[in-house]
Short mmCIF file of N, CA and C in Angstrom, two decimals:
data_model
loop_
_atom_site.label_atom_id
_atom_site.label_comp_id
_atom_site.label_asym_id
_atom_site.label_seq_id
_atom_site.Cartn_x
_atom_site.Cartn_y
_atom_site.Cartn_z
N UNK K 1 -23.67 77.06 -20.10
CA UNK K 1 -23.80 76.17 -18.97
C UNK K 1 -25.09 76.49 -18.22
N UNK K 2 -25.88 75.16 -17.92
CA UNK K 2 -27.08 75.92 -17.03
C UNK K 2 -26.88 75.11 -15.81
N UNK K 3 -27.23 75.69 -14.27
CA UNK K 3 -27.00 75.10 -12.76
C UNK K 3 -28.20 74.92 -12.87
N UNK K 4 -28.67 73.71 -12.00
CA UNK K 4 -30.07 73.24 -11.05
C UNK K 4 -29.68 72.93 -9.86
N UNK K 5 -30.46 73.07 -8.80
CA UNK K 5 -30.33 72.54 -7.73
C UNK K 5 -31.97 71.93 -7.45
N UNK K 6 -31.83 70.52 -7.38
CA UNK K 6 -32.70 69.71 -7.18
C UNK K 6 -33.50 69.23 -5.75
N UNK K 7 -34.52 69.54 -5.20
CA UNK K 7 -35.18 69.69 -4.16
C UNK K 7 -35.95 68.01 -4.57
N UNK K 8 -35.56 67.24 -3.75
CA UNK K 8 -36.09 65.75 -4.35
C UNK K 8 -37.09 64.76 -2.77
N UNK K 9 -38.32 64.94 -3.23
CA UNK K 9 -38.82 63.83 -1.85
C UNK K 9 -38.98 62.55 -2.11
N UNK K 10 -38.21 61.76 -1.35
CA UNK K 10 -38.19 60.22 -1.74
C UNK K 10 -39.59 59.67 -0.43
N UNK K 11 -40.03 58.29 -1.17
CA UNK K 11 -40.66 57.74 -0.68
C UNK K 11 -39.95 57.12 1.17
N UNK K 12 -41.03 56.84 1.71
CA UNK K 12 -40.19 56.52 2.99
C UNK K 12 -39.14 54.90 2.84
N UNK K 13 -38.03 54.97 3.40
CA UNK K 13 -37.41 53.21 3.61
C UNK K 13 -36.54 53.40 1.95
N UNK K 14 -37.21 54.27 0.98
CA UNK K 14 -36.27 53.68 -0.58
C UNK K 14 -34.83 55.41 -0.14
N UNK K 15 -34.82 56.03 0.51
CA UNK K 15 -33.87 57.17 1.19
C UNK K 15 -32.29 56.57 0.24
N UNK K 16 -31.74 55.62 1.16
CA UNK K 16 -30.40 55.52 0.71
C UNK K 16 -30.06 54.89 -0.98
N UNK K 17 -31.23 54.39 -1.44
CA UNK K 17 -31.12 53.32 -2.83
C UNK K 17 -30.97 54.83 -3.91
N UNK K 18 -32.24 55.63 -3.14
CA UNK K 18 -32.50 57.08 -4.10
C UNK K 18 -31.30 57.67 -4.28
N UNK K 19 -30.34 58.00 -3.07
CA UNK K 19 -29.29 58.45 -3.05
C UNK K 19 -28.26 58.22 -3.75
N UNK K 20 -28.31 56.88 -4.10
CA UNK K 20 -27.25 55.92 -4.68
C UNK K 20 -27.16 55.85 -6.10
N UNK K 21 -28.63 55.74 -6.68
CA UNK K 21 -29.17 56.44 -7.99
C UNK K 21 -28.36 57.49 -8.58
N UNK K 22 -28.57 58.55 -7.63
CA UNK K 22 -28.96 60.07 -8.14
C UNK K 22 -27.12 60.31 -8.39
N UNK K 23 -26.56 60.08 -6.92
CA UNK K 23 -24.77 60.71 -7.25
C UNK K 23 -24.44 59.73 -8.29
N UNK K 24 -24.75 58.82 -8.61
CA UNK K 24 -24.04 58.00 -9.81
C UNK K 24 -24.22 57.93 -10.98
N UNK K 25 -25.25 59.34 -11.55
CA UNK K 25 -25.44 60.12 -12.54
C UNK K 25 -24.23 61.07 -12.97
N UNK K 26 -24.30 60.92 -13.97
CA UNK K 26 -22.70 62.15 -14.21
C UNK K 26 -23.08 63.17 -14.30
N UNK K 27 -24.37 63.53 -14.46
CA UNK K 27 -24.63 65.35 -14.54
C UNK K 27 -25.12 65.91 -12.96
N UNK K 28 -24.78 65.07 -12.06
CA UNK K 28 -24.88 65.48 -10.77
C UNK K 28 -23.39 65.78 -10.14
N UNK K 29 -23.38 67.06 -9.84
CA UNK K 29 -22.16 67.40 -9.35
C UNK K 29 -21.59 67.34 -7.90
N UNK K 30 -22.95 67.47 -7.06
CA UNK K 30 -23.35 67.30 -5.78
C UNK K 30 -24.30 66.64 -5.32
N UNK K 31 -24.47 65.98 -4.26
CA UNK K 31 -25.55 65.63 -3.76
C UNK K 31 -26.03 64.92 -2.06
N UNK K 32 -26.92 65.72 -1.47
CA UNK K 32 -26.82 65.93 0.43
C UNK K 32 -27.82 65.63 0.67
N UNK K 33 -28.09 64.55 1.71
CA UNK K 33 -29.34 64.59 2.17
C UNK K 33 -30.08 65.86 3.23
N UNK K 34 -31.17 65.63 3.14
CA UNK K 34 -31.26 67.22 3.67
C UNK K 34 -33.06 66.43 5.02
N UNK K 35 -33.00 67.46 6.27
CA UNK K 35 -33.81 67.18 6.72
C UNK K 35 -34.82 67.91 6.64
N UNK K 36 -36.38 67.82 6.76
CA UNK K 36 -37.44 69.05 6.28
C UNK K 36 -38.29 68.07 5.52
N UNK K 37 -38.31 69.34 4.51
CA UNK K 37 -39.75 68.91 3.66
C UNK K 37 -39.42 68.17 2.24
N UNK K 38 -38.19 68.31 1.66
CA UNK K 38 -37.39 67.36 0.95
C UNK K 38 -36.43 66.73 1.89
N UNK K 39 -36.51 65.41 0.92
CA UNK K 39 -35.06 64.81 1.54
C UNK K 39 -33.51 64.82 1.06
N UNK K 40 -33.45 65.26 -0.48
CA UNK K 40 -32.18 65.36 -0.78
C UNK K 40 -32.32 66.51 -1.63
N UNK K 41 -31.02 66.97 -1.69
CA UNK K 41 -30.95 68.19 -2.10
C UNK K 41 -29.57 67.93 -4.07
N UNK K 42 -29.90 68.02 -5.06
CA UNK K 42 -29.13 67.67 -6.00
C UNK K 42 -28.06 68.68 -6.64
N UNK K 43 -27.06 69.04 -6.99
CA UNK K 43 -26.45 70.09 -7.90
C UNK K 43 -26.05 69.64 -9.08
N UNK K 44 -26.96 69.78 -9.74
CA UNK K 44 -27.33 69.78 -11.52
C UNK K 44 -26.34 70.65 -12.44
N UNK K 45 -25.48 70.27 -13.51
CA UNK K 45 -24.56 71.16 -13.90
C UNK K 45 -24.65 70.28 -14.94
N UNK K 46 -25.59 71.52 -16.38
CA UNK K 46 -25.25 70.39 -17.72
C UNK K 46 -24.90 71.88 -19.17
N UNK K 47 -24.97 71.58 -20.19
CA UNK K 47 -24.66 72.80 -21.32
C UNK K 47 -25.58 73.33 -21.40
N UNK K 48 -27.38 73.26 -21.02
CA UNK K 48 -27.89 74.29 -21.82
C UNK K 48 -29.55 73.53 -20.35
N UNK K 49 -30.43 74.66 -20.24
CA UNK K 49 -31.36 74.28 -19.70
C UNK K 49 -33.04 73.33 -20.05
N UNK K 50 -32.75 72.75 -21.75
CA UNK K 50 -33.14 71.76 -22.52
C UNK K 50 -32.61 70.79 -21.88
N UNK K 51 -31.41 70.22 -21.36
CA UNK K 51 -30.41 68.84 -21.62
C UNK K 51 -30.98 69.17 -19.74
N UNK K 52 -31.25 70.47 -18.88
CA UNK K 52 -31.29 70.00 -17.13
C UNK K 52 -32.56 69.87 -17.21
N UNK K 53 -33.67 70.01 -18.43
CA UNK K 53 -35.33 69.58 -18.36
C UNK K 53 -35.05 67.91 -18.35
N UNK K 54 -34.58 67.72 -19.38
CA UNK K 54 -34.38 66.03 -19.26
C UNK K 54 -33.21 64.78 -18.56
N UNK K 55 -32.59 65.56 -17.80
CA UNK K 55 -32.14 65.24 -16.60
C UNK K 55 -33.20 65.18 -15.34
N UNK K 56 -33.70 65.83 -15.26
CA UNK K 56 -34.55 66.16 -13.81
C UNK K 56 -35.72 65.25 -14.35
N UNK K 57 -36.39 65.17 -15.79
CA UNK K 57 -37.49 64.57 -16.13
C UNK K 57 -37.31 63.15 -16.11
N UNK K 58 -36.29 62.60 -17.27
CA UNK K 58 -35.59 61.28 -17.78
C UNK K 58 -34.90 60.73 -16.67
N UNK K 59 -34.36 61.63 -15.84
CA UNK K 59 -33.14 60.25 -14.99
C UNK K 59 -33.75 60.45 -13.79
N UNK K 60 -33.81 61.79 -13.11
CA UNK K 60 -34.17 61.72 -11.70
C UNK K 60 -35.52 61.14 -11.46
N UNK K 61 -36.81 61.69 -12.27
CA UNK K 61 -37.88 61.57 -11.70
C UNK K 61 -38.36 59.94 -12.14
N UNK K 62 -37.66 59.68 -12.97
CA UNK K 62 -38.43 58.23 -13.29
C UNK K 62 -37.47 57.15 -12.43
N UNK K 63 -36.67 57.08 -11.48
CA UNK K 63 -36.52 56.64 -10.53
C UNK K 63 -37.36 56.33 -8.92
N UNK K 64 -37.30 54.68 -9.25
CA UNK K 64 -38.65 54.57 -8.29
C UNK K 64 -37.93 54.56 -7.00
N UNK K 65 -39.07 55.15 -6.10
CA UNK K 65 -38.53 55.70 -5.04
C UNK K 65 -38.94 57.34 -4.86
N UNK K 66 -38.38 58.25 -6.21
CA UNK K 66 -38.58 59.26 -6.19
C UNK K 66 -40.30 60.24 -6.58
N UNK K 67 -40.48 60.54 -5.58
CA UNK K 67 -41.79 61.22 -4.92
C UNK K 67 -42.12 62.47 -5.63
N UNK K 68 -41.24 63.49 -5.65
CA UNK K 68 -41.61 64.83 -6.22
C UNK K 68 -40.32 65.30 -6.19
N UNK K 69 -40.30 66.58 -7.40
CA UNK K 69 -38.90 67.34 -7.62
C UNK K 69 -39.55 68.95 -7.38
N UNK K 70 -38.43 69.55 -7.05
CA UNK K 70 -38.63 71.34 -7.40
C UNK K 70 -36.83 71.69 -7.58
N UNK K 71 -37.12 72.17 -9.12
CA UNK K 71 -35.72 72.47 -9.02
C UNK K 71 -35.89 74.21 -9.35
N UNK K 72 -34.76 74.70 -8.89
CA UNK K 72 -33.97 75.97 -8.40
C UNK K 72 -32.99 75.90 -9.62
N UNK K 73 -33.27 77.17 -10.64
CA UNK K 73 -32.03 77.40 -11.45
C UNK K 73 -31.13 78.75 -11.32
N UNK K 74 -30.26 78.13 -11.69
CA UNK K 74 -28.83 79.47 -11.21
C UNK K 74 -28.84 80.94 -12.47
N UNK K 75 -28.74 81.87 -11.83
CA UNK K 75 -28.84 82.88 -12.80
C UNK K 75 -27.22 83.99 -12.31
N UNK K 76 -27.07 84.52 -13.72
CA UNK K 76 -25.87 85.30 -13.34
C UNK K 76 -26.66 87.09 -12.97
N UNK K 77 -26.20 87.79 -12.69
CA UNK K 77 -26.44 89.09 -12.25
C UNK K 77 -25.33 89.82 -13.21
#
């Protein structure tokens, strides 16, 4: 299993359409708008960190609206 957490800046006015997009993806487990320097914040949960490159590449980023990504991956200790 690999976690992402998706740091996503949407263009200004497209906010709620982006939102609407993103949770109605099935490999999104979570998803919050956030105030700052991103606007939404994603929780990415797929089998392997190949399949969360093309999630974040293929679904999130080629959604218009969406500005820039930084994603955060989960590690065990």
């Amino acid at each position: 299993m690999a976690l992402g957490f998706v740091l996503i800046k949407v263009a200004p006015g497209k906010e709620k359409r982006v939102y609407d997009r993103i949770a109605s993806l099935k490999e999104v487990e979570e998803l919050y708008p956030l105030f700052g320097e991103y606007d939404l914040i994603a929780k990415v949960v797929v089998k392997d960190f190949e399949e969360l490159s093309e999630v974040v590449v293929n679904k999130i980023r080629s959604i218009e609206g969406v500005v820039e990504t930084k994603t955060l991956t989960g590690a065990k200790f």
